[in-house]
CSV table of C-alpha atoms in Angstrom, one decimal:
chain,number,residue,atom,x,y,z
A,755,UNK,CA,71.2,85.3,85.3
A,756,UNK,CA,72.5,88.7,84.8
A,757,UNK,CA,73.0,91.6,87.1
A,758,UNK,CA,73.0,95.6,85.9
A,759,UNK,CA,76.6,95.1,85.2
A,760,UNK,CA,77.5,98.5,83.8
A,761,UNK,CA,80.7,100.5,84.1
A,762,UNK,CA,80.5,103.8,84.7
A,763,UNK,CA,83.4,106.7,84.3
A,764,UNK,CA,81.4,109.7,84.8
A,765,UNK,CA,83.2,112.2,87.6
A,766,UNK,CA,82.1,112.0,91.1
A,767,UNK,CA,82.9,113.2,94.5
A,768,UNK,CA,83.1,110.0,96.5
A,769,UNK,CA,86.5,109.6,98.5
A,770,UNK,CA,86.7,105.7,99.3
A,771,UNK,CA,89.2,106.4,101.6
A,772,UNK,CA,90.3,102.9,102.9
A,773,UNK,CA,93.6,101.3,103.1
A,774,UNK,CA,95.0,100.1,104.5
A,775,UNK,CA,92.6,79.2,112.7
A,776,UNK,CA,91.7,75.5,115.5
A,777,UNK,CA,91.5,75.9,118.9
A,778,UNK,CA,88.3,76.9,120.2
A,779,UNK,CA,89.2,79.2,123.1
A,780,UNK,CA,87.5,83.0,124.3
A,781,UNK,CA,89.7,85.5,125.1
A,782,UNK,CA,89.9,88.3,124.6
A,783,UNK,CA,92.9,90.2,121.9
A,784,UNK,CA,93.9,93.5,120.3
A,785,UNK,CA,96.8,94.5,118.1
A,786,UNK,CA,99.6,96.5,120.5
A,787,UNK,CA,102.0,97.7,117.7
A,788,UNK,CA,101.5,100.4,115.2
A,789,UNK,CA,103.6,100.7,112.2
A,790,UNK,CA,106.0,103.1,111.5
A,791,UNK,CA,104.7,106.5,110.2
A,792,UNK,CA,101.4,105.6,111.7
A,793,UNK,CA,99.7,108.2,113.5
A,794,UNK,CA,100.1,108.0,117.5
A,795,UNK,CA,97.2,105.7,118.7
A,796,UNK,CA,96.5,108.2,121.7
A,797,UNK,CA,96.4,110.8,118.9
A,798,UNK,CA,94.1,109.2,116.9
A,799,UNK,CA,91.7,107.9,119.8
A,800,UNK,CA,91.4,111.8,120.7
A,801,UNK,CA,89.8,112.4,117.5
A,802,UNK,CA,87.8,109.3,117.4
A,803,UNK,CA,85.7,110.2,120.3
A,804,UNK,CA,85.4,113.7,119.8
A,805,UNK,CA,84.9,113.6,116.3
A,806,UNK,CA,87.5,116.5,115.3
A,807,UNK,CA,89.8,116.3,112.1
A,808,UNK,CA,93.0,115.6,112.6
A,809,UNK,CA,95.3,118.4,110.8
A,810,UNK,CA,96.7,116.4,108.5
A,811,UNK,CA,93.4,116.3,107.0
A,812,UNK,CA,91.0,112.4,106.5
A,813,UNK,CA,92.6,108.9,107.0
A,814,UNK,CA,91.6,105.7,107.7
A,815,UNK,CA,93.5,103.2,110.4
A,816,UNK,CA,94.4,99.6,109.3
A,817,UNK,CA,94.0,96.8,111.6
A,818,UNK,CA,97.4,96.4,111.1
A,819,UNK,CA,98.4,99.8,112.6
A,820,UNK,CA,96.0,99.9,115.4
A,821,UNK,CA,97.0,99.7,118.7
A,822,UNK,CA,94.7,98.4,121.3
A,823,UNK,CA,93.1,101.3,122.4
A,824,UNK,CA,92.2,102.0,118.5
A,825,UNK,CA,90.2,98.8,118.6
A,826,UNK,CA,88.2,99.6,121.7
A,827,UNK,CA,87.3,103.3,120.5
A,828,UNK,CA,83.4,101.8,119.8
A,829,UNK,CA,80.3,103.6,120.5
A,830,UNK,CA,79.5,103.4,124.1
A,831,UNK,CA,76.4,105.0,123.7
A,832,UNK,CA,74.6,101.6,122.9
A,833,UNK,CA,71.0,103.5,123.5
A,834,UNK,CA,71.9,105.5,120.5
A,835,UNK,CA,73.5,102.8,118.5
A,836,UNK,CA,70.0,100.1,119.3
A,837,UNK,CA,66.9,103.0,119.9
A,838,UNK,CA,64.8,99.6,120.0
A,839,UNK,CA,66.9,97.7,122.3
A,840,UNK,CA,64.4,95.7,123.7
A,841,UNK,CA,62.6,95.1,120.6
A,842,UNK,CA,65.8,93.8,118.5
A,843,UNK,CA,66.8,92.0,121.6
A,844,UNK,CA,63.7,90.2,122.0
A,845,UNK,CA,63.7,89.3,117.6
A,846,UNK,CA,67.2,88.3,118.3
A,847,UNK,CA,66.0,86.1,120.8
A,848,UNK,CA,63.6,84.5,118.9
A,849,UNK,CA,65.6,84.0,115.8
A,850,UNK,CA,69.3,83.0,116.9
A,851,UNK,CA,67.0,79.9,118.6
A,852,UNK,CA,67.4,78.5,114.4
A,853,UNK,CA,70.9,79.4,114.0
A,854,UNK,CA,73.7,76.8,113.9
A,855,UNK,CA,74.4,75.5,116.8
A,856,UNK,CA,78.3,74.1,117.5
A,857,UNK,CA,77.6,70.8,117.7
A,858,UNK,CA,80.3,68.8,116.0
A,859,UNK,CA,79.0,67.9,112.5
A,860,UNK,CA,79.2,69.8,109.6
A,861,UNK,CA,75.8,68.8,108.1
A,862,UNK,CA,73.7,70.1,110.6
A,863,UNK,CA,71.0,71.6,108.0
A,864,UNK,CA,68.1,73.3,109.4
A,865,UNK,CA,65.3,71.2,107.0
A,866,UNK,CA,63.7,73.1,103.9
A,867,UNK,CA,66.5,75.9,103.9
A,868,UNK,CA,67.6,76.9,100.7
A,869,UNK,CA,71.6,77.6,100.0
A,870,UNK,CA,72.3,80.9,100.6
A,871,UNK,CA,74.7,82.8,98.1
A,872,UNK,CA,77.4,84.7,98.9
A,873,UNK,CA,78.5,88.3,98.2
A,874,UNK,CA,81.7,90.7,98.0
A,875,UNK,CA,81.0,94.1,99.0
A,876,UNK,CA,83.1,97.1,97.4
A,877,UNK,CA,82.5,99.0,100.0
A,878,UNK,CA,84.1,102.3,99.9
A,879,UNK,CA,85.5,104.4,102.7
A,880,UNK,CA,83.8,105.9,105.8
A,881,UNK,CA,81.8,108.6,103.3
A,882,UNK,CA,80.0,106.0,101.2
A,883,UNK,CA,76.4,106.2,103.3
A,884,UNK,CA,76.5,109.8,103.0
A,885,UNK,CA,77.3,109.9,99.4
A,886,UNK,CA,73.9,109.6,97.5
A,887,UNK,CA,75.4,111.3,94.9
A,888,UNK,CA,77.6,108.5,93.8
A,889,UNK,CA,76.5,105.6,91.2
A,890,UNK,CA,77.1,102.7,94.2
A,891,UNK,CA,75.0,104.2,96.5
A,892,UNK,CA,71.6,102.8,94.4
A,893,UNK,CA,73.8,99.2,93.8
A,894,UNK,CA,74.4,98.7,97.5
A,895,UNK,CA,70.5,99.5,98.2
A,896,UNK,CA,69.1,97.1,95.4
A,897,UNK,CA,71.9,94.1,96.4
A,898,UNK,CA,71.0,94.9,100.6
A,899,UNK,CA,67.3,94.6,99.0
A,900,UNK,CA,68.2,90.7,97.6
A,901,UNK,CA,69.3,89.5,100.7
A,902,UNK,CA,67.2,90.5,103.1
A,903,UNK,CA,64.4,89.4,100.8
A,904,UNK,CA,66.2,85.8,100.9
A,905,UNK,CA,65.4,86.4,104.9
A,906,UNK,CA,68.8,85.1,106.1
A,907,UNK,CA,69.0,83.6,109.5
A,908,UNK,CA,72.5,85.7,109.9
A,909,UNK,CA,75.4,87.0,108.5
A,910,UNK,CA,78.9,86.0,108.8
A,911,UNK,CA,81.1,89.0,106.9
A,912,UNK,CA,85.2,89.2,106.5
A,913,UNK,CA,86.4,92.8,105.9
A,914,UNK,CA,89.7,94.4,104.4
A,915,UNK,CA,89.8,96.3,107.6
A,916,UNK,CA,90.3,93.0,110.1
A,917,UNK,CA,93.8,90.6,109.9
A,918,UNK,CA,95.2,88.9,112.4
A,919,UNK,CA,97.1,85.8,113.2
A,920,UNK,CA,95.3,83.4,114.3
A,921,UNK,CA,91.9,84.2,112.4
A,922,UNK,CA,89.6,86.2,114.7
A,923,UNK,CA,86.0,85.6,115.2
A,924,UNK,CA,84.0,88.4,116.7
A,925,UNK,CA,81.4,86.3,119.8
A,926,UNK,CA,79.6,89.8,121.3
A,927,UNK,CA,76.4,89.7,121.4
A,928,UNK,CA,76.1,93.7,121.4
A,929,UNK,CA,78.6,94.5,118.5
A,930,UNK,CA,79.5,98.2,118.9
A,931,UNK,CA,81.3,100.3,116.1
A,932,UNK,CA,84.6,101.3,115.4
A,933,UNK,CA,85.9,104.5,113.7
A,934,UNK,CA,89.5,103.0,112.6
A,935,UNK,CA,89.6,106.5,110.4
A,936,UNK,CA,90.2,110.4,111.4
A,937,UNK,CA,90.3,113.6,109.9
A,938,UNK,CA,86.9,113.2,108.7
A,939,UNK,CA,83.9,115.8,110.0
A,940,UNK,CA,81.9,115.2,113.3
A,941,UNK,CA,79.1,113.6,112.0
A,942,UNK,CA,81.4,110.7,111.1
A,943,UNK,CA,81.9,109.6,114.1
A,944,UNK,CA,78.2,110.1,115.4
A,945,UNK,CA,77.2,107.3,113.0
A,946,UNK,CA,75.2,104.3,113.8
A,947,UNK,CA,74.5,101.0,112.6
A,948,UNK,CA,72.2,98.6,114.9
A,949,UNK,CA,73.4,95.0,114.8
A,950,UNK,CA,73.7,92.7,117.2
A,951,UNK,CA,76.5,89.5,117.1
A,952,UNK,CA,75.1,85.7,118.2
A,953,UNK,CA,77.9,84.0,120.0
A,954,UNK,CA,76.1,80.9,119.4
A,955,UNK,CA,77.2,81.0,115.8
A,956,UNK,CA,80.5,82.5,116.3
A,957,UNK,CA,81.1,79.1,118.5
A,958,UNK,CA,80.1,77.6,115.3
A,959,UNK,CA,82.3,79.2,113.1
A,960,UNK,CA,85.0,78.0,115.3
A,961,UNK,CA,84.2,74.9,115.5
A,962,UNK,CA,84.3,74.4,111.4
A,963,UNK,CA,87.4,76.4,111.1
A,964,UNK,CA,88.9,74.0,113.9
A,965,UNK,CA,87.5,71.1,111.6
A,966,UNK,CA,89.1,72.7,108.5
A,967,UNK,CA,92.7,72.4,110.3
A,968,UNK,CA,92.9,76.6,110.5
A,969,UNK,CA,93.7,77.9,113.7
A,970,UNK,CA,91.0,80.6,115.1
A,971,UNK,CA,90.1,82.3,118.5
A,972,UNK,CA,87.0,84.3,119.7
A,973,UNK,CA,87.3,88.0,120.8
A,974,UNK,CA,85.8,90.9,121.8
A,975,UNK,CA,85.5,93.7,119.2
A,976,UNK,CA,83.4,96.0,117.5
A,977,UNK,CA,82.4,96.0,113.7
A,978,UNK,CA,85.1,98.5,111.4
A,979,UNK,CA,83.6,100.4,109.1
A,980,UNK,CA,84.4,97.9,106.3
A,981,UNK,CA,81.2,96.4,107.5
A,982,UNK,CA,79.2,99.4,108.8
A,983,UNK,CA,79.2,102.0,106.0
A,984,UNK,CA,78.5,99.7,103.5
A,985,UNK,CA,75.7,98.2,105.5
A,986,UNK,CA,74.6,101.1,106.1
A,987,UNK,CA,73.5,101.8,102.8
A,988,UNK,CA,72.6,97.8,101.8
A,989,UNK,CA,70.3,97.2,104.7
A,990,UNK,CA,69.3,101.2,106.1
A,991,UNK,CA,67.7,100.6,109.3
A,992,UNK,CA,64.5,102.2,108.1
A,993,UNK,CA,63.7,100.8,104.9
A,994,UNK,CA,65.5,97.9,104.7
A,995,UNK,CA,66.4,96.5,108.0
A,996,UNK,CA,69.1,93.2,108.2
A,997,UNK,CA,66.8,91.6,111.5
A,998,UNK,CA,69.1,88.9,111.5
A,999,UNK,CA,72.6,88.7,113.8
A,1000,UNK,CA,76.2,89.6,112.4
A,1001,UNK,CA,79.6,88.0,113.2
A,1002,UNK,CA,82.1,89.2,111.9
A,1003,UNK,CA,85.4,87.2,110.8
A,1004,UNK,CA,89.1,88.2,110.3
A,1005,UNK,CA,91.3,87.6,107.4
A,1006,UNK,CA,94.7,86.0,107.6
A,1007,UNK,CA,97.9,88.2,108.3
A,1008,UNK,CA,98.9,88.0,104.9
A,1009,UNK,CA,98.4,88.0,101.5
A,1010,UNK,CA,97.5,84.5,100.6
A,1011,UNK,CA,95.0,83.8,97.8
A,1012,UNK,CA,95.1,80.3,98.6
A,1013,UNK,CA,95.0,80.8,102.5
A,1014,UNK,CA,91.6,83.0,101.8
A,1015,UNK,CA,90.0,80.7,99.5
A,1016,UNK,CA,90.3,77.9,101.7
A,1017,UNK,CA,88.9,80.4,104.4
A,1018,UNK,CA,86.0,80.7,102.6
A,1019,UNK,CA,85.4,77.0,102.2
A,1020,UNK,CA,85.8,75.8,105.6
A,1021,UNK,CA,82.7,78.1,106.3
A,1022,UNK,CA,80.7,77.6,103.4
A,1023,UNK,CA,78.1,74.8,105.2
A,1024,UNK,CA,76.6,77.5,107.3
A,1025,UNK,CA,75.3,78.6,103.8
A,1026,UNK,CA,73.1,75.4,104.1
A,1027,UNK,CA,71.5,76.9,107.6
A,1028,UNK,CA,70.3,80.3,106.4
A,1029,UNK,CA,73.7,82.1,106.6
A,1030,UNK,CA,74.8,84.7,104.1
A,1031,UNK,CA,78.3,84.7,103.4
A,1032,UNK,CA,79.8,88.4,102.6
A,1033,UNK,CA,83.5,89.8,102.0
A,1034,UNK,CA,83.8,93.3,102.0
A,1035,UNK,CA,86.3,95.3,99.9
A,1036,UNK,CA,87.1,96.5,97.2
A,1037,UNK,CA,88.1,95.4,93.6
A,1038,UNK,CA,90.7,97.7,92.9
A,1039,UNK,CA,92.1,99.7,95.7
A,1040,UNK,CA,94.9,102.2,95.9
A,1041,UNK,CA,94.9,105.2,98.1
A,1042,UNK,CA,98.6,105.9,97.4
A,1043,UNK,CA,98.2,107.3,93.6
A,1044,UNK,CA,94.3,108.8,94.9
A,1045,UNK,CA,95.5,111.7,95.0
A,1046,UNK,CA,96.8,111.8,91.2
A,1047,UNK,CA,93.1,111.2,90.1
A,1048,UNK,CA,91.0,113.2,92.6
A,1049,UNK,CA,88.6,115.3,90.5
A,1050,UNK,CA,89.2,113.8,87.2
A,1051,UNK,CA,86.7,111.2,85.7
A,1052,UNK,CA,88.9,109.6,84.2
A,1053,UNK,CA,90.2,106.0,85.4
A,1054,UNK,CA,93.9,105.0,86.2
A,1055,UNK,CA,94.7,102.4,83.4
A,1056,UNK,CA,95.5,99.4,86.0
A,1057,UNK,CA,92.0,100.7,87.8
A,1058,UNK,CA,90.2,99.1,84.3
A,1059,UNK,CA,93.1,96.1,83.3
A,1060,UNK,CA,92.9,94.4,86.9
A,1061,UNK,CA,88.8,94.6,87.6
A,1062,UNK,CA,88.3,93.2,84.1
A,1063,UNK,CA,90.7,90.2,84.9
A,1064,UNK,CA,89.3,89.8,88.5
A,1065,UNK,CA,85.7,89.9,86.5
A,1066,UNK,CA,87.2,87.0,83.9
A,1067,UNK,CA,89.2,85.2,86.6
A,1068,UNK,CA,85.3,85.0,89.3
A,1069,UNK,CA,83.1,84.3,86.7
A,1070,UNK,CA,85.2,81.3,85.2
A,1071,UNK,CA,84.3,78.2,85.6
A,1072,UNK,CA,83.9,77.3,89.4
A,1073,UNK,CA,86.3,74.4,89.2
A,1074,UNK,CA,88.7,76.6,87.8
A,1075,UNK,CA,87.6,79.6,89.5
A,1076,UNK,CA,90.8,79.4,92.3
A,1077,UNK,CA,93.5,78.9,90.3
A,1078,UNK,CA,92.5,82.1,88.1
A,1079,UNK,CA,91.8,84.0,91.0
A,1080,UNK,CA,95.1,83.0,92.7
A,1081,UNK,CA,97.0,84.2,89.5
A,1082,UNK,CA,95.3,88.0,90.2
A,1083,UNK,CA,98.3,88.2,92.6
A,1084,UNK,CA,101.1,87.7,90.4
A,1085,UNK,CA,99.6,90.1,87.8
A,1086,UNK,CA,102.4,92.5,86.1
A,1087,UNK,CA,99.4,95.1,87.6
A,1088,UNK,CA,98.5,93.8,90.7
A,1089,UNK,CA,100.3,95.8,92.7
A,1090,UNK,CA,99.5,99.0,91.3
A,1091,UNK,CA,95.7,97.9,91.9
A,1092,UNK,CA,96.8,97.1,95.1
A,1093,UNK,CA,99.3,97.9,96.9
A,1094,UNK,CA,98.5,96.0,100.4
A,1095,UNK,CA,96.0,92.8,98.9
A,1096,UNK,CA,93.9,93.1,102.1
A,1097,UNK,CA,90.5,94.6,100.1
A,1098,UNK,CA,91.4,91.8,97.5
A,1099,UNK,CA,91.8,88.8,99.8
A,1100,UNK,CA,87.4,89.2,100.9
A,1101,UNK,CA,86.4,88.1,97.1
A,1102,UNK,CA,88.8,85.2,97.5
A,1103,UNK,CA,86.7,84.4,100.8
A,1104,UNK,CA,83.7,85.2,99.2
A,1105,UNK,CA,84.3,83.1,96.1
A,1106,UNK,CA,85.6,80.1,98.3
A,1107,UNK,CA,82.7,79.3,100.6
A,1108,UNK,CA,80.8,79.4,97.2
A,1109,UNK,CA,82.3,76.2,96.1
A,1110,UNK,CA,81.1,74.8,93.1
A,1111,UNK,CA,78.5,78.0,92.4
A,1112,UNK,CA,78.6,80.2,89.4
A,1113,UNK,CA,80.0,83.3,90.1
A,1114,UNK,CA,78.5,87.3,88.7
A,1115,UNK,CA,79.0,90.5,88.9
A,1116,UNK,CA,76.3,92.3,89.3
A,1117,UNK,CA,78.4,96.2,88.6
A,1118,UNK,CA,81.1,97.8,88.5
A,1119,UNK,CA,82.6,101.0,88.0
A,1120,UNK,CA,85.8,102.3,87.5
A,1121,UNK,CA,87.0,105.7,89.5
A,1122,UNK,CA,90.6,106.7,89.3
A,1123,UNK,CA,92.6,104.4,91.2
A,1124,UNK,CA,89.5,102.4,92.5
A,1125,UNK,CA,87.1,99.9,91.0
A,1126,UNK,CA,83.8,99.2,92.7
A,1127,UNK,CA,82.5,95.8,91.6
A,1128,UNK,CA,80.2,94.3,93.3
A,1129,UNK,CA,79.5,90.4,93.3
A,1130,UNK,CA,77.7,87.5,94.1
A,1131,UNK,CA,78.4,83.7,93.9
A,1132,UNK,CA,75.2,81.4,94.1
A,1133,UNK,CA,71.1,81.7,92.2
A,1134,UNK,CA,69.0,83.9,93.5
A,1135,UNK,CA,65.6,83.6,92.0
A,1136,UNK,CA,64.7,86.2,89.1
A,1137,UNK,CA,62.6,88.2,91.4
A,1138,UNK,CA,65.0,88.8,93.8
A,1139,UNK,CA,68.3,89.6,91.6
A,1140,UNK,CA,69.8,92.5,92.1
């Protein structure tokens, strides 16, 4: 099984801009504190619903530095965000009736369903679904193409955008958006993306993260865009709908490759009841030395070094496959690659509820202090690969 797999260098104008478990309970929680020489939450909020650029020029919030109001600035407009309301509603309906339920076992297989594969996403910054221009644009398409052609029953997605302590599981059923960026133009904040959550299977998700001994809590929250740009692209609501429910999933608090392995494989039996699995990130990821490279093709020399040892370290043997990804962290580059690890910690998800399955990448491409390489763990047929 191969993939397209090619590394590109050629300049471009794309600006990923993105930086930055088990006691089953329902309330509701938001970050209150902002890091230092953050932005002022009220600030920001002013430019997320009016859509204005902040003067500072574009930049993107981290969950981390959110405060509560950040997390709630989602689109209220739901009309706008679902034009086919009661259409989705009523396909939701119908297909959340085969989801997992949260009865306690965790080999509750719906019969005849294939294993689903999992992915990780690098899924650039806020700009990415209006960048045709760049080389990802097509690779997102074609990989959003292979999954909805596996015709999941939902998907569960973990984001670089989402941390918190204890692990967070999104149970809305309407899942509006957030804009954790500013600075950007208008339009940015006009976008849509119509999904709709199943708190049927977040209950589920609970449940096995309660099983695997990880403490975890439902909320109420929107999707960042660490899963709504990129999706954007992958599964366009006109040509290549995702008709299936999304929940979305936090990471730990921390930087653990272990921690976010393990996260991955107390979740990975849903895989076994038509669930795709999906972290979103990105390989390589360091806004601080971005703006040493803007407008030059030409790659930073960690951007190259650490996605070629993430590419050895994923596609290694699977009962390997955790140990080498582990050692990433303690790389003499990993920290140029990236600085915060949270858009490294969703492959170790990704790679972790894949088990014992082979690992590929299916692209990559190397843009000054980013990489962009896109995987999947798990067979897909030869018809379907991306």
């Amino acid at each position: 099984m191969t993939g397209l797999n090619n590394n590109h260098h050629q300049p471009t104008h794309q600006h990923p801009i993105a930086q930055h478990g088990d006691t089953i309970s329902f309330k509701t929680t938001t970050t209150s504190d902002t890091e230092p020489n953050r932005p002022n939450p009220s600030e920001d909020r002013r430019h997320k619903k009016r859509g204005k650029p902040a003067k500072d020029g574009p930049h993107i919030r981290s969950e981390a530095g959110a405060g509560a109001g950040d997390l709630l600035v989602q689109c209220s407009a739901v009309g706008r965000v679902f034009p086919n309301l009661g259409q989705r509603q009523a396909f939701f309906s119908s297909s959340t009736s085969a989801l997992p339920s949260a009865a306690p076992t965790r080999n509750n297989k719906i019969s005849s369903m294939a294993r689903m594969p999992t992915y990780f996403f690098s899924h650039g910054g806020p700009d990415v679904q209006y960048n045709k221009a760049h080389p990802v644009f097509p690779v997102l398409q074609k990989i959003g193409r292979e999954i909805t052609s596996l015709k999941p029953k939902a998907v569960v997605v973990f984001s670089g955008h989402w941390q918190s302590t204890p692990i967070n599981v999104n149970n809305v059923l309407l899942t509006d958006l957030i804009y954790d960026f500013y600075g950007f133009p208008r339009y940015f904040y006009e976008a849509t993306y119509p999904s709709i959550g199943s708190p049927e299977l977040a209950s589920k998700v609970l449940f096995l993260l309660s099983d695997a001994g990880i403490e975890a809590e439902g909320v109420k929250r929107g999707l960042d865009h660490g899963v709504w740009s990129g999706f954007n692209v992958a599964f366009d609501p006109e040509s290549n709908p995702l008709d299936c429910p999304v929940v979305q999933v936090s990471l730990f608090n921390n930087e653990d490759p272990v921690a976010h392995y393990e996260l991955g494989r107390a979740v990975s039996s849903l895989r076994d009841e038509g669930v795709v699995i999906i972290g979103a990130g990105m390989s390589v990821h360091n806004l601080r030395d971005m703006r040493f490279s803007m407008g030059s093709s030409r790659p930073m020399p960690y951007s190259v070094s650490f996605d070629n040892a993430l590419r050895d370290a994923a596609l290694a043997d699977p009962r390997e496959r955790e140990a080498k990804m582990a050692a990433l962290t303690e790389r003499p580059d990993a920290k140029q690659a990236h600085p915060w690890m949270d858009h490294l910690m969703p492959v170790h998800v990704a790679a972790g509820a894949a088990e014992e399955e082979k690992g590929y990448q299916v692209w990559t491409h190397h843009e000054g202090s980013f990489a962009w390489a896109q995987y999947r763990f798990g067979e897909v047929s030869e018809e379907l690969e991306a």
